[in-house]
Coordinates of C-alpha atoms in Angstrom, one line a residue:
M24 CA 28.5 55.6 -106.6
A25 CA 29.6 59.8 -107.4
F26 CA 32.1 61.1 -105.2
L27 CA 34.3 63.5 -104.5
R28 CA 37.9 64.5 -103.2
L29 CA 37.8 67.7 -101.3
G30 CA 41.6 68.9 -99.1
S31 CA 45.1 67.5 -99.9
K32 CA 46.2 67.1 -96.3
S33 CA 47.2 63.7 -94.6
E34 CA 45.4 62.0 -91.8
A35 CA 45.7 64.5 -89.1
F36 CA 43.4 63.2 -87.1
H37 CA 43.5 59.7 -84.0
R38 CA 41.3 58.2 -81.8
E39 CA 41.2 57.7 -78.1
G40 CA 38.0 55.8 -76.7
H41 CA 35.3 58.2 -77.1
S42 CA 37.9 61.4 -78.2
W43 CA 39.3 62.6 -81.7
I44 CA 42.8 64.4 -80.8
C45 CA 44.9 66.6 -83.0
T46 CA 48.3 65.6 -84.1
S47 CA 49.2 69.3 -85.4
G48 CA 51.6 69.2 -82.9
L49 CA 49.9 72.2 -80.8
P50 CA 48.3 71.5 -77.8
S51 CA 44.0 72.0 -78.1
D52 CA 42.6 74.5 -77.0
V53 CA 39.4 73.9 -77.2
S54 CA 37.2 70.9 -76.8
I55 CA 33.7 70.2 -78.8
N56 CA 31.8 67.3 -77.2
I57 CA 28.2 66.5 -79.2
G58 CA 27.3 63.4 -77.2
E59 CA 29.6 61.0 -75.6
M60 CA 32.8 61.4 -78.1
S61 CA 35.2 64.9 -77.5
F62 CA 37.3 66.7 -80.4
H63 CA 40.3 67.9 -79.4
L64 CA 40.7 71.3 -81.6
H65 CA 42.2 74.5 -81.5
K66 CA 40.4 78.0 -82.8
F67 CA 41.5 79.8 -85.8
P68 CA 40.8 76.4 -87.9
L69 CA 37.5 76.5 -86.2
L70 CA 36.8 80.0 -86.5
S71 CA 37.7 80.7 -90.5
R72 CA 35.3 78.4 -91.2
S73 CA 32.7 78.2 -89.0
G74 CA 30.4 81.3 -88.6
L75 CA 28.6 79.6 -86.5
L76 CA 32.2 78.4 -84.5
S77 CA 33.1 82.1 -84.8
K78 CA 30.9 83.4 -82.6
L79 CA 30.5 80.6 -80.1
I80 CA 34.0 81.1 -78.9
E81 CA 34.0 84.7 -79.2
E82 CA 31.5 84.8 -76.3
S83 CA 33.2 82.2 -73.9
S84 CA 37.0 82.6 -74.5
S85 CA 37.4 84.6 -71.5
G86 CA 40.8 86.3 -73.1
D87 CA 43.6 84.9 -71.0
G88 CA 43.8 81.7 -73.6
S89 CA 42.8 79.2 -71.4
S90 CA 41.2 76.2 -73.2
F91 CA 37.3 75.9 -72.8
S92 CA 34.4 73.9 -74.1
L93 CA 32.1 73.9 -76.2
R94 CA 28.5 71.4 -76.7
L95 CA 26.4 71.1 -79.7
N96 CA 23.9 68.4 -79.2
D97 CA 21.7 69.9 -82.0
I98 CA 24.4 69.6 -85.1
P99 CA 22.6 67.4 -88.1
G100 CA 25.1 64.0 -88.7
G101 CA 25.8 63.9 -84.7
A102 CA 29.6 63.2 -83.8
K103 CA 30.1 61.5 -87.7
A104 CA 29.3 64.5 -89.4
F105 CA 31.2 67.4 -87.4
E106 CA 34.2 64.7 -87.8
L107 CA 34.3 65.0 -91.8
I108 CA 33.7 68.9 -91.5
S109 CA 36.9 69.1 -88.1
K110 CA 38.6 67.6 -91.0
F111 CA 37.6 69.9 -93.5
C112 CA 38.6 73.0 -91.8
Y113 CA 42.0 71.0 -90.8
G114 CA 42.4 70.7 -94.8
V115 CA 42.7 67.4 -94.1
K116 CA 41.3 64.6 -97.6
I117 CA 38.0 63.8 -97.2
E118 CA 35.3 61.6 -99.2
L119 CA 31.6 63.1 -100.3
T120 CA 29.7 60.5 -101.6
A121 CA 25.8 60.0 -101.8
L122 CA 25.4 58.6 -98.4
N123 CA 27.0 61.2 -96.3
V124 CA 26.4 64.2 -98.5
V125 CA 23.2 64.7 -97.2
S126 CA 24.5 65.1 -92.8
I127 CA 27.6 67.0 -94.2
R128 CA 25.3 69.6 -96.3
C129 CA 22.7 70.1 -93.5
A130 CA 25.6 70.7 -91.1
A131 CA 27.4 73.0 -92.6
E132 CA 24.9 74.8 -93.0
Y133 CA 24.0 74.6 -89.6
L134 CA 27.5 75.1 -88.2
Q135 CA 26.9 78.4 -91.4
M136 CA 30.5 77.0 -93.4
T137 CA 29.5 79.8 -96.5
D138 CA 31.9 81.5 -98.6
D139 CA 31.0 84.4 -96.1
Y140 CA 33.8 82.4 -94.0
G141 CA 36.2 81.5 -96.6
D142 CA 36.7 80.8 -100.4
G143 CA 34.9 76.6 -101.3
N144 CA 33.3 76.9 -98.2
L145 CA 31.7 73.1 -97.1
V146 CA 28.4 74.8 -98.1
M147 CA 28.8 75.5 -101.8
Q148 CA 31.2 71.7 -101.8
T149 CA 28.5 70.4 -101.1
E150 CA 25.7 71.6 -102.7
S151 CA 27.6 71.0 -106.1
F152 CA 27.6 67.4 -105.1
L153 CA 25.2 67.6 -103.8
N154 CA 23.3 68.5 -107.7
E155 CA 25.9 65.7 -109.1
V156 CA 24.1 63.6 -107.1
L157 CA 20.4 64.0 -107.7
G158 CA 21.8 63.5 -111.4
N159 CA 21.7 60.1 -110.9
W160 CA 19.1 57.5 -109.8
A161 CA 21.3 55.2 -107.8
D162 CA 22.5 57.3 -105.9
S163 CA 19.9 59.3 -105.5
I164 CA 17.7 57.0 -104.0
R165 CA 20.5 56.7 -101.5
A166 CA 21.0 60.4 -100.9
L167 CA 17.2 59.8 -100.2
E168 CA 17.4 57.3 -97.7
T169 CA 19.9 59.2 -95.9
C170 CA 17.2 62.6 -95.3
E171 CA 15.7 60.2 -92.3
E172 CA 18.7 60.9 -90.6
V173 CA 18.5 64.6 -90.3
L174 CA 14.8 64.9 -91.5
P175 CA 13.7 68.6 -90.5
Y176 CA 16.6 70.6 -92.3
A177 CA 17.4 68.5 -95.3
E178 CA 12.9 69.7 -95.3
E179 CA 14.2 73.3 -94.8
L180 CA 16.9 73.1 -97.3
H181 CA 14.7 71.5 -99.3
I182 CA 16.5 68.2 -100.5
V183 CA 14.0 66.3 -99.8
S184 CA 11.6 67.2 -102.6
R185 CA 15.0 67.5 -104.9
C186 CA 15.2 65.1 -103.8
I187 CA 11.5 63.0 -104.6
D188 CA 11.2 65.1 -108.2
S189 CA 14.5 63.6 -109.3
L190 CA 13.7 60.4 -108.6
A191 CA 9.9 60.4 -110.1
M192 CA 11.3 62.1 -113.0
K193 CA 13.2 59.2 -113.5
A194 CA 10.6 57.3 -112.6
C195 CA 8.5 58.2 -115.5
A196 CA 10.8 58.4 -118.2
D197 CA 12.7 55.4 -119.9
P198 CA 16.1 54.9 -118.3
S199 CA 18.0 53.5 -121.2
L200 CA 17.4 57.0 -122.9
F201 CA 19.3 57.8 -120.2
N202 CA 22.0 55.2 -119.3
W203 CA 21.3 55.5 -115.5
P204 CA 23.6 52.6 -113.6
L205 CA 20.1 50.1 -112.0
P206 CA 21.3 48.9 -109.1
G207 CA 20.8 45.1 -108.7
R208 CA 20.1 44.9 -112.3
V209 CA 24.0 44.2 -114.2
T210 CA 23.3 40.6 -115.5
K211 CA 26.8 38.6 -115.0
Q212 CA 28.0 37.1 -118.2
S213 CA 30.2 33.6 -118.3
P214 CA 33.3 34.1 -120.0
E215 CA 32.6 31.9 -123.1
N216 CA 29.9 34.2 -124.2
I217 CA 32.8 37.5 -123.7
G218 CA 33.1 38.0 -127.1
L219 CA 33.9 41.2 -129.5
W220 CA 31.7 42.3 -132.2
N221 CA 33.6 45.5 -135.0
G222 CA 35.8 45.9 -131.0
I223 CA 33.6 46.8 -128.8
S224 CA 32.9 43.9 -125.7
T225 CA 28.6 42.9 -125.3
A226 CA 28.9 42.5 -122.3
T227 CA 29.0 46.3 -121.4
K228 CA 25.6 46.2 -123.8
T229 CA 23.1 47.3 -121.4
Q230 CA 20.6 45.3 -120.2
P231 CA 16.9 45.4 -121.1
T232 CA 14.2 46.9 -117.8
G233 CA 10.8 46.7 -117.6
E234 CA 8.7 48.6 -116.5
D235 CA 9.1 47.4 -112.6
W236 CA 12.7 48.6 -112.5
W237 CA 12.1 51.4 -110.1
Y238 CA 10.1 48.6 -107.5
E239 CA 12.9 47.4 -105.7
D240 CA 14.3 50.5 -105.3
V241 CA 11.7 52.8 -103.9
S242 CA 10.8 49.7 -101.9
F243 CA 13.4 50.4 -99.1
L244 CA 12.2 53.9 -99.0
S245 CA 10.7 54.3 -95.1
L246 CA 6.5 55.3 -95.3
P247 CA 6.3 58.2 -94.7
L248 CA 8.7 59.4 -98.4
Y249 CA 7.2 56.4 -99.9
K250 CA 3.9 57.7 -100.0
R251 CA 5.1 60.9 -100.8
L252 CA 7.2 59.8 -104.3
I253 CA 4.2 58.0 -105.0
L254 CA 2.5 60.5 -104.7
A255 CA 4.4 62.6 -107.4
I256 CA 4.7 59.7 -109.4
E257 CA 1.4 60.2 -109.8
S258 CA 1.5 63.9 -110.7
R259 CA 3.5 63.2 -113.3
G260 CA 1.1 60.9 -115.1
M261 CA 2.4 57.8 -114.6
R262 CA 0.2 54.7 -115.6
P263 CA -1.8 52.8 -112.4
E264 CA -1.2 50.0 -113.4
N265 CA 2.2 50.8 -112.3
I266 CA 1.6 53.1 -109.2
A267 CA -0.5 49.7 -108.0
A268 CA 1.9 47.2 -109.3
S269 CA 4.8 48.9 -106.5
V270 CA 1.6 49.8 -104.0
V271 CA 1.6 45.5 -104.1
H272 CA 5.1 45.8 -104.4
Y273 CA 5.9 47.7 -101.1
A274 CA 3.3 45.9 -99.4
R275 CA 4.1 42.5 -99.8
R276 CA 8.0 43.9 -98.4
Y277 CA 6.8 45.1 -95.3
L278 CA 3.5 43.0 -94.4
P279 CA 4.4 39.4 -93.3
L280 CA 0.6 38.6 -93.3
M281 CA -0.3 39.2 -96.7
N282 CA 3.0 36.7 -97.6
R283 CA 0.5 33.9 -95.4
Q284 CA -1.6 31.1 -97.1
S285 CA -5.2 31.5 -97.6
S286 CA -6.0 28.2 -95.8
F287 CA -5.9 26.7 -92.8
N288 CA -3.9 23.9 -92.5
D289 CA -0.7 27.0 -94.1
A290 CA -2.1 29.2 -92.6
N291 CA 1.3 29.5 -89.9
H292 CA 3.8 28.9 -93.3
V293 CA 5.0 32.5 -94.8
N294 CA 7.0 32.6 -97.6
P295 CA 10.6 31.6 -98.5
G296 CA 12.0 35.3 -99.3
T297 CA 11.5 37.1 -96.9
T298 CA 13.6 39.1 -95.2
I299 CA 12.3 42.1 -92.9
S300 CA 12.3 41.8 -89.7
N301 CA 8.5 41.4 -88.5
P302 CA 7.2 45.2 -87.4
S303 CA 4.8 44.9 -84.3
E304 CA 1.0 45.2 -85.0
A305 CA 0.1 48.4 -84.4
D306 CA 2.7 49.2 -87.0
Q307 CA 1.2 47.3 -89.7
R308 CA -1.3 47.9 -89.1
A309 CA -0.8 52.0 -89.9
L310 CA 1.2 50.5 -93.1
L311 CA -1.4 48.6 -94.7
E312 CA -4.5 51.8 -93.9
E313 CA -1.6 54.0 -95.1
I314 CA -1.3 51.4 -97.7
V315 CA -5.1 51.3 -99.1
G316 CA -4.8 55.3 -99.7
L317 CA -2.6 54.9 -102.3
L318 CA -3.3 52.7 -104.5
P319 CA -5.3 53.9 -107.4
N320 CA -9.2 53.9 -107.0
K321 CA -9.0 52.5 -111.0
K322 CA -11.0 49.3 -111.4
G323 CA -8.6 46.6 -112.5
V324 CA -5.8 47.6 -112.2
T325 CA -5.5 46.2 -108.5
S326 CA -6.0 42.2 -108.5
S327 CA -8.9 41.5 -106.6
K328 CA -6.9 38.0 -105.0
F329 CA -4.5 40.6 -103.8
L330 CA -7.2 42.9 -102.8
I331 CA -9.0 40.5 -100.9
K332 CA -4.9 39.1 -99.2
L333 CA -5.2 42.8 -98.0
L334 CA -8.5 42.3 -96.7
R335 CA -7.6 39.7 -94.9
T336 CA -4.8 41.1 -93.7
A337 CA -7.2 44.1 -92.4
M338 CA -9.4 41.6 -90.2
V339 CA -6.1 40.2 -88.3
L340 CA -4.9 43.5 -87.5
H341 CA -8.0 44.8 -86.3
A342 CA -7.9 47.4 -89.2
S343 CA -9.9 50.7 -89.1
P344 CA -14.5 49.6 -89.8
S345 CA -13.9 52.5 -92.6
C346 CA -10.4 50.8 -94.4
K347 CA -12.4 47.4 -94.2
E348 CA -15.4 48.9 -96.1
N349 CA -12.5 50.7 -98.7
L350 CA -11.1 46.7 -98.8
E351 CA -15.1 45.6 -99.9
K352 CA -15.8 48.2 -102.4
R353 CA -13.0 47.8 -104.5
V354 CA -13.8 44.2 -104.4
G355 CA -17.1 44.1 -104.8
A356 CA -17.2 46.7 -107.1
Q357 CA -14.7 44.1 -110.0
L358 CA -16.0 40.7 -108.5
D359 CA -16.0 39.6 -111.7
Q360 CA -12.5 39.3 -111.6
A361 CA -12.2 37.6 -108.5
L362 CA -11.7 33.6 -107.6
L363 CA -13.4 31.1 -105.4
V364 CA -10.7 30.5 -103.3
D365 CA -9.7 33.8 -103.2
L366 CA -13.4 34.7 -101.3
L367 CA -13.2 31.7 -98.9
I368 CA -12.4 34.7 -95.8
P369 CA -11.9 32.8 -92.4
N370 CA -14.2 34.3 -89.7
M371 CA -11.7 36.5 -87.9
G372 CA -14.0 37.5 -84.6
Y373 CA -16.1 35.7 -82.8
S374 CA -18.7 33.2 -85.2
E375 CA -20.3 30.2 -86.4
T376 CA -19.3 29.5 -89.5
L377 CA -16.2 28.9 -90.7
Y378 CA -15.7 31.1 -93.0
D379 CA -17.1 35.3 -93.9
I380 CA -20.4 34.4 -95.1
D381 CA -21.9 38.6 -94.2
C382 CA -18.2 40.1 -95.6
V383 CA -19.0 37.7 -98.5
Q384 CA -22.7 39.7 -98.6
R385 CA -21.4 42.8 -98.3
I386 CA -19.3 42.2 -101.6
L387 CA -22.0 41.8 -103.6
D388 CA -24.3 43.7 -102.7
H389 CA -21.9 46.7 -103.1
F390 CA -21.3 44.5 -107.2
M391 CA -25.0 45.0 -107.5
L392 CA -24.7 48.2 -107.2
V393 CA -22.4 48.9 -109.6
E394 CA -24.2 46.7 -111.5
Q395 CA -27.4 48.6 -111.2
A396 CA -25.7 52.3 -111.4
A397 CA -23.7 51.0 -115.0
A398 CA -27.1 49.7 -116.2
I399 CA -28.9 53.6 -115.5
T400 CA -26.6 55.2 -116.9
T401 CA -24.7 53.6 -119.5
P402 CA -28.0 54.6 -122.3
P403 CA -29.1 51.6 -123.9
C404 CA -28.4 52.6 -127.7
I405 CA -25.0 52.9 -126.1
V406 CA -24.9 49.7 -124.9
E407 CA -25.8 47.8 -127.9
E408 CA -23.0 49.8 -130.1
A409 CA -20.4 48.4 -127.7
Q410 CA -21.7 44.9 -127.6
L411 CA -22.2 45.2 -131.8
M412 CA -17.9 46.7 -131.5
N413 CA -16.5 44.6 -129.1
G414 CA -19.0 41.6 -129.4
S415 CA -19.2 41.2 -125.5
D416 CA -22.4 39.9 -123.8
S417 CA -23.6 43.0 -121.0
L418 CA -24.8 39.6 -118.7
T419 CA -21.0 38.2 -119.0
P420 CA -19.8 40.1 -115.3
M421 CA -23.3 39.0 -114.0
T422 CA -23.4 35.7 -114.9
M423 CA -19.4 35.5 -114.0
V424 CA -20.6 36.2 -110.4
A425 CA -23.5 34.2 -110.5
T426 CA -21.5 31.4 -110.9
L427 CA -19.1 32.6 -108.6
M428 CA -21.9 32.3 -105.8
D429 CA -23.1 29.5 -106.9
G430 CA -19.9 28.1 -106.2
F431 CA -19.3 29.2 -103.1
L432 CA -22.5 28.4 -101.9
A433 CA -21.5 25.3 -102.4
E434 CA -18.6 25.4 -100.8
V435 CA -19.5 26.5 -97.9
A436 CA -22.9 24.7 -97.7
P437 CA -21.7 21.5 -95.2
D438 CA -21.4 23.6 -91.9
V439 CA -23.9 23.1 -89.7
N440 CA -23.2 26.1 -88.6
F441 CA -24.8 27.8 -92.2
K442 CA -28.1 28.8 -91.2
L443 CA -30.5 29.0 -94.5
P444 CA -31.8 32.4 -93.6
K445 CA -28.1 33.4 -95.0
F446 CA -27.9 30.8 -97.7
E447 CA -31.7 31.7 -99.8
A448 CA -30.7 35.9 -98.9
L449 CA -27.3 35.3 -100.9
A450 CA -28.5 33.2 -103.6
A451 CA -31.4 35.2 -104.0
T452 CA -28.9 38.6 -104.8
I453 CA -28.6 37.2 -107.5
P454 CA -30.9 37.4 -110.2
N455 CA -33.0 35.0 -111.6
Y456 CA -31.2 36.0 -115.7
A457 CA -28.0 35.6 -114.8
R458 CA -28.1 32.6 -114.9
P459 CA -28.0 30.5 -117.6
L460 CA -28.7 27.2 -116.2
D461 CA -29.1 26.4 -112.5
D462 CA -27.1 23.3 -112.5
G463 CA -24.5 25.1 -110.2
L464 CA -27.4 27.0 -107.7
Y465 CA -28.9 22.9 -107.2
H466 CA -25.1 21.5 -106.9
A467 CA -25.4 24.2 -103.6
I468 CA -28.5 23.7 -102.4
D469 CA -28.5 20.0 -102.6
V470 CA -25.1 19.8 -100.7
Y471 CA -27.1 21.9 -97.8
L472 CA -29.4 19.6 -97.7
K473 CA -27.3 16.8 -97.3
A474 CA -25.5 18.4 -94.7
H475 CA -28.8 19.7 -93.4
P476 CA -31.3 16.6 -92.5
W477 CA -33.1 18.4 -89.9
I478 CA -34.7 21.4 -91.5
T479 CA -38.0 20.7 -92.2
D480 CA -40.6 20.1 -94.9
L481 CA -41.9 24.2 -95.5
E482 CA -37.9 25.1 -95.5
R483 CA -37.0 22.0 -98.0
E484 CA -40.1 23.8 -100.4
Q485 CA -38.6 27.6 -99.5
L486 CA -34.5 26.7 -100.2
C487 CA -36.1 24.7 -103.2
R488 CA -38.2 27.6 -104.9
L489 CA -34.4 29.4 -105.2
M490 CA -33.5 27.8 -108.8
N491 CA -35.7 27.2 -111.8
C492 CA -36.7 23.7 -112.9
Q493 CA -36.9 24.8 -117.1
K494 CA -32.9 26.1 -116.3
L495 CA -31.7 22.6 -115.3
S496 CA -29.3 20.8 -117.8
L497 CA -30.6 17.4 -118.7
E498 CA -27.8 16.0 -115.9
A499 CA -28.8 17.8 -113.3
S500 CA -32.5 16.9 -114.3
T501 CA -31.1 13.1 -114.2
H502 CA -29.9 13.9 -111.0
A503 CA -32.7 15.6 -109.6
A504 CA -35.3 13.1 -110.4
Q505 CA -33.3 10.5 -108.1
N506 CA -32.6 12.9 -105.1
E507 CA -34.8 11.8 -102.8
R508 CA -33.2 15.1 -100.7
L509 CA -35.7 17.3 -102.6
P510 CA -39.6 17.5 -102.1
L511 CA -42.0 15.3 -104.4
R512 CA -43.5 18.1 -105.7
V513 CA -40.0 20.0 -107.5
I514 CA -39.6 16.3 -108.9
V515 CA -42.7 15.6 -110.2
Q516 CA -41.8 19.7 -112.1
V517 CA -38.7 18.0 -112.8
L518 CA -40.1 14.9 -114.3
F519 CA -43.4 17.4 -115.7
F520 CA -40.9 19.4 -117.7
E521 CA -38.1 16.8 -119.2
Q522 CA -41.3 15.4 -120.3
L523 CA -42.4 18.1 -122.2
R524 CA -38.3 18.9 -123.5
L525 CA -38.8 15.7 -125.3
R526 CA -42.6 16.3 -127.1
T527 CA -41.0 20.0 -127.8
S528 CA -38.6 17.8 -129.8
I529 CA -39.9 15.0 -131.3
S530 CA -42.0 17.6 -132.5
S531 CA -39.5 19.7 -134.1
W532 CA -38.5 16.5 -135.9
F533 CA -41.9 15.7 -136.9
F534 CA -41.5 19.2 -138.5
V535 CA -38.2 18.9 -141.0
S536 CA -39.5 16.2 -141.8
D537 CA -42.7 17.2 -143.6
N538 CA -40.5 20.1 -145.0
L539 CA -38.1 17.4 -146.1
E540 CA -41.4 15.5 -148.3
N541 CA -42.7 18.5 -149.1
S542 CA -39.6 19.7 -151.0
Q543 CA -39.4 16.2 -153.3
N544 CA -42.3 18.1 -155.4
P545 CA -40.9 21.7 -155.4
D546 CA -43.1 24.2 -157.7
G547 CA -39.6 25.5 -159.9
N548 CA -39.1 26.9 -162.7
I549 CA -36.9 25.1 -164.3
G550 CA -38.5 21.8 -164.6
L551 CA -40.4 18.7 -163.8
L552 CA -39.5 16.4 -161.6
K553 CA -40.1 12.9 -163.2
N554 CA -40.2 8.9 -161.6
D555 CA -36.8 8.8 -162.7
G556 CA -34.9 11.3 -161.2
S557 CA -34.6 13.5 -164.3
Y558 CA -35.7 17.4 -165.3
T559 CA -37.5 18.0 -168.3
M560 CA -36.9 21.4 -169.2
N561 CA -40.5 24.1 -169.0
S562 CA -40.0 25.3 -173.2
A563 CA -41.0 28.8 -171.6
Q564 CA -38.5 29.0 -169.1
D565 CA -35.9 28.0 -172.3
C566 CA -37.3 30.9 -173.8
A567 CA -36.1 34.1 -170.6
T568 CA -32.5 32.3 -170.1
G569 CA -31.7 33.0 -173.5
G570 CA -28.9 30.5 -173.9
Q571 CA -29.0 26.5 -173.9
D572 CA -25.7 26.1 -173.6
D573 CA -26.2 27.6 -170.0
V574 CA -29.2 25.7 -169.4
K575 CA -28.0 22.7 -170.2
H576 CA -25.5 22.8 -167.8
R577 CA -27.2 24.5 -165.3
V578 CA -29.8 20.9 -166.3
S579 CA -27.5 18.8 -165.6
E580 CA -26.3 19.2 -162.2
L581 CA -29.8 19.6 -161.4
E582 CA -30.7 16.2 -162.6
K583 CA -27.1 15.5 -159.4
E584 CA -28.7 17.1 -157.0
C585 CA -32.0 15.4 -157.1
L586 CA -31.0 12.2 -157.6
S587 CA -28.6 12.2 -154.7
M588 CA -31.5 14.6 -152.6
K589 CA -34.1 11.8 -153.7
E590 CA -31.0 8.8 -152.5
E591 CA -31.7 11.5 -148.6
L592 CA -35.5 11.3 -148.5
Q593 CA -35.4 7.3 -149.5
K594 CA -33.6 7.1 -146.0
L595 CA -35.2 9.4 -143.9
V596 CA -38.3 7.6 -145.3
K597 CA -37.3 4.6 -144.1
T598 CA -36.3 6.2 -140.4
K599 CA -40.1 8.1 -140.1
R600 CA -41.6 5.0 -140.2
S601 CA -39.6 3.7 -137.8
W602 CA -40.6 6.7 -135.4
R603 CA -43.9 6.1 -136.1
N604 CA -43.3 2.9 -134.5
F605 CA -42.0 4.6 -131.4
T606 CA -44.1 7.0 -131.1
R607 CA -47.1 5.1 -131.8
R608 CA -45.8 2.2 -128.9
L609 CA -44.9 5.8 -126.7
G610 CA -49.7 6.1 -127.2
F611 CA -48.3 9.3 -128.8
N612 CA -51.9 9.1 -131.4
K613 CA -54.3 8.6 -128.6
K614 CA -56.6 11.4 -127.8
S615 CA -55.4 13.5 -124.9
H616 CA -57.2 15.0 -123.0
S617 CA -54.2 17.3 -121.4
C618 CA -53.2 18.8 -124.4
C619 CA -56.7 18.3 -126.8
P620 CA -59.1 20.9 -126.4
K621 CA -63.0 20.1 -126.6
G622 CA -64.1 19.4 -129.7
S623 CA -60.9 18.7 -131.3
K624 CA -60.7 15.2 -133.0
P625 CA -57.4 12.9 -131.9
T626 CA -53.7 13.2 -134.1
N627 CA -53.5 10.3 -136.2
L628 CA -49.6 9.6 -136.7
R629 CA -50.2 7.6 -140.3
A630 CA -52.3 11.0 -141.5
P631 CA -49.5 13.8 -139.9
P632 CA -51.1 17.1 -139.9
S633 CA -49.5 20.0 -141.8
S634 CA -46.6 21.8 -140.4
M635 CA -49.2 25.0 -139.5
N636 CA -51.5 22.7 -137.4
R637 CA -49.4 21.2 -135.9
Q638 CA -47.3 24.3 -134.7
Q639 CA -50.0 25.9 -133.5
N640 CA -50.9 22.8 -131.2
Y641 CA -48.0 23.2 -129.4
E642 CA -48.6 27.2 -129.3
N643 CA -51.5 26.7 -127.5
I644 CA -49.9 24.8 -124.0
E645 CA -49.1 26.9 -121.7
V646 CA -46.4 25.4 -119.1
V647 CA -47.5 26.0 -115.1
P648 CA -45.3 23.9 -112.7
G649 CA -47.3 21.1 -111.5
S650 CA -49.8 21.3 -114.2
L651 CA -50.4 21.3 -117.5
K652 CA -52.7 23.6 -118.6
V653 CA -53.7 24.1 -123.0
N654 CA -54.9 27.3 -124.1

């Protein structure tokens, strides 16, 4: 810490109770009363240094040499500052530091201790030392903290703004470039690790610092000063991510509720390391609302986890509706970054459900508004170009939110007080295209049906309309086909789509088999395939190649490939015969009234039609829930 010694005389004051008495040997002729303290001094040392005291002594003196008293209750810094000023007037040794220079500077200005009342007066001395203090980060922090004691005078002398500008400039710069001392950043080294390199001790090397080196230091400031500092740092171009991180650090220090766990079981346990005394609920509410205003508006710079914690704390502290709405919008703008455990917000008000379903619904609605606005304002060509450049799917945030909401519904579905309309509203907010599979939604519906067995059949039908049976995976379809809680119509739909999926798979397999059979006799220009697997070259093609050596080499390679292909085809034909027997048992070779148009001949697996006819037959099938319609 920087310091400055003034004066040369030894100590000439001693304290007796609430009185300071000068031991110069002369009787005191003036008493200065400040609060409970009294200073028994002499007029001449005070007249020679202070314009205000000179004026007051002249007005109060009777001229007969009798002692009198003055009261200076308004002096900045109070009795502690005036003690040092009295010693300065007597030439006694005093020491200026970053902790007292602000109060002494303001008191000297109040007492008019300018150079008009002696060269090197206290105003000039403190002003010069203050400039030295502002050149150091740690001393600037200490000086700014002491401005709280004399805030009106420090504001009038622009000391607060000078401290803030100095700190903002240093926070936005690299501290290693200027070798600024950072309190609490010195790393202790063991004696065995201290060595010499070219005669220089390695223990004196500057420790590396990250971008968060200033967070802890500024967190000791009061909220008004911290707010002004953050605004000054932001105006100098600090990255929003760093500003948000500093605000998060400050909030965790002064909001005890932010350190509580999210679950009900751990609601009364506070994380260790919190040494700040708990402020009142009104102070915490005011602090939280100010912190929300300090957070940058840029999406993603503040984590969704922290924003949801702020929202929970705002609910507990009964913050203003505008504050809670602001937090809900911030969370909704980046809902795809949230986790399921964060969305399980306990219900603070009078409500039947355990978790705040309405709050999650509002957050989801705002997310949908943001996504729709982004889709409208972004031209399609730019979206396609971004997909090509980044290789990302534009539906990824929506898909992530759909998965998150399905998990949330499954988590809150066991609540017996969770009403069906709220379940349907939350599930229906997600568009159908956002769910590649409806397994998560099916799981939530199944949990809800299990926890609410008293709902009517009509309500079960209405609830199951939220999911698409065609978008269930094999595991989900297998479970749904055996689920007694589902309506019969839904089970039939699941079985129908599974049968259709099986037929489509078998059809595609036969289509591939026919192509492989046709490839046994290719119409190539290189040669003809004999029964023994060898190739004979076409003479016209030989003339076109222009080189017999090249052709022989290619023929030998083709012979090897054809031999291996023929072996594979023979294995495939055997496998296909076993599939024909399997399909004959299943009845695929019989005439189906539901899959074949009138007048068409039944399909014979022994004489399979061409691939084009088979594909056309499957294209004529139109899927209708609960039935199968052929065009």
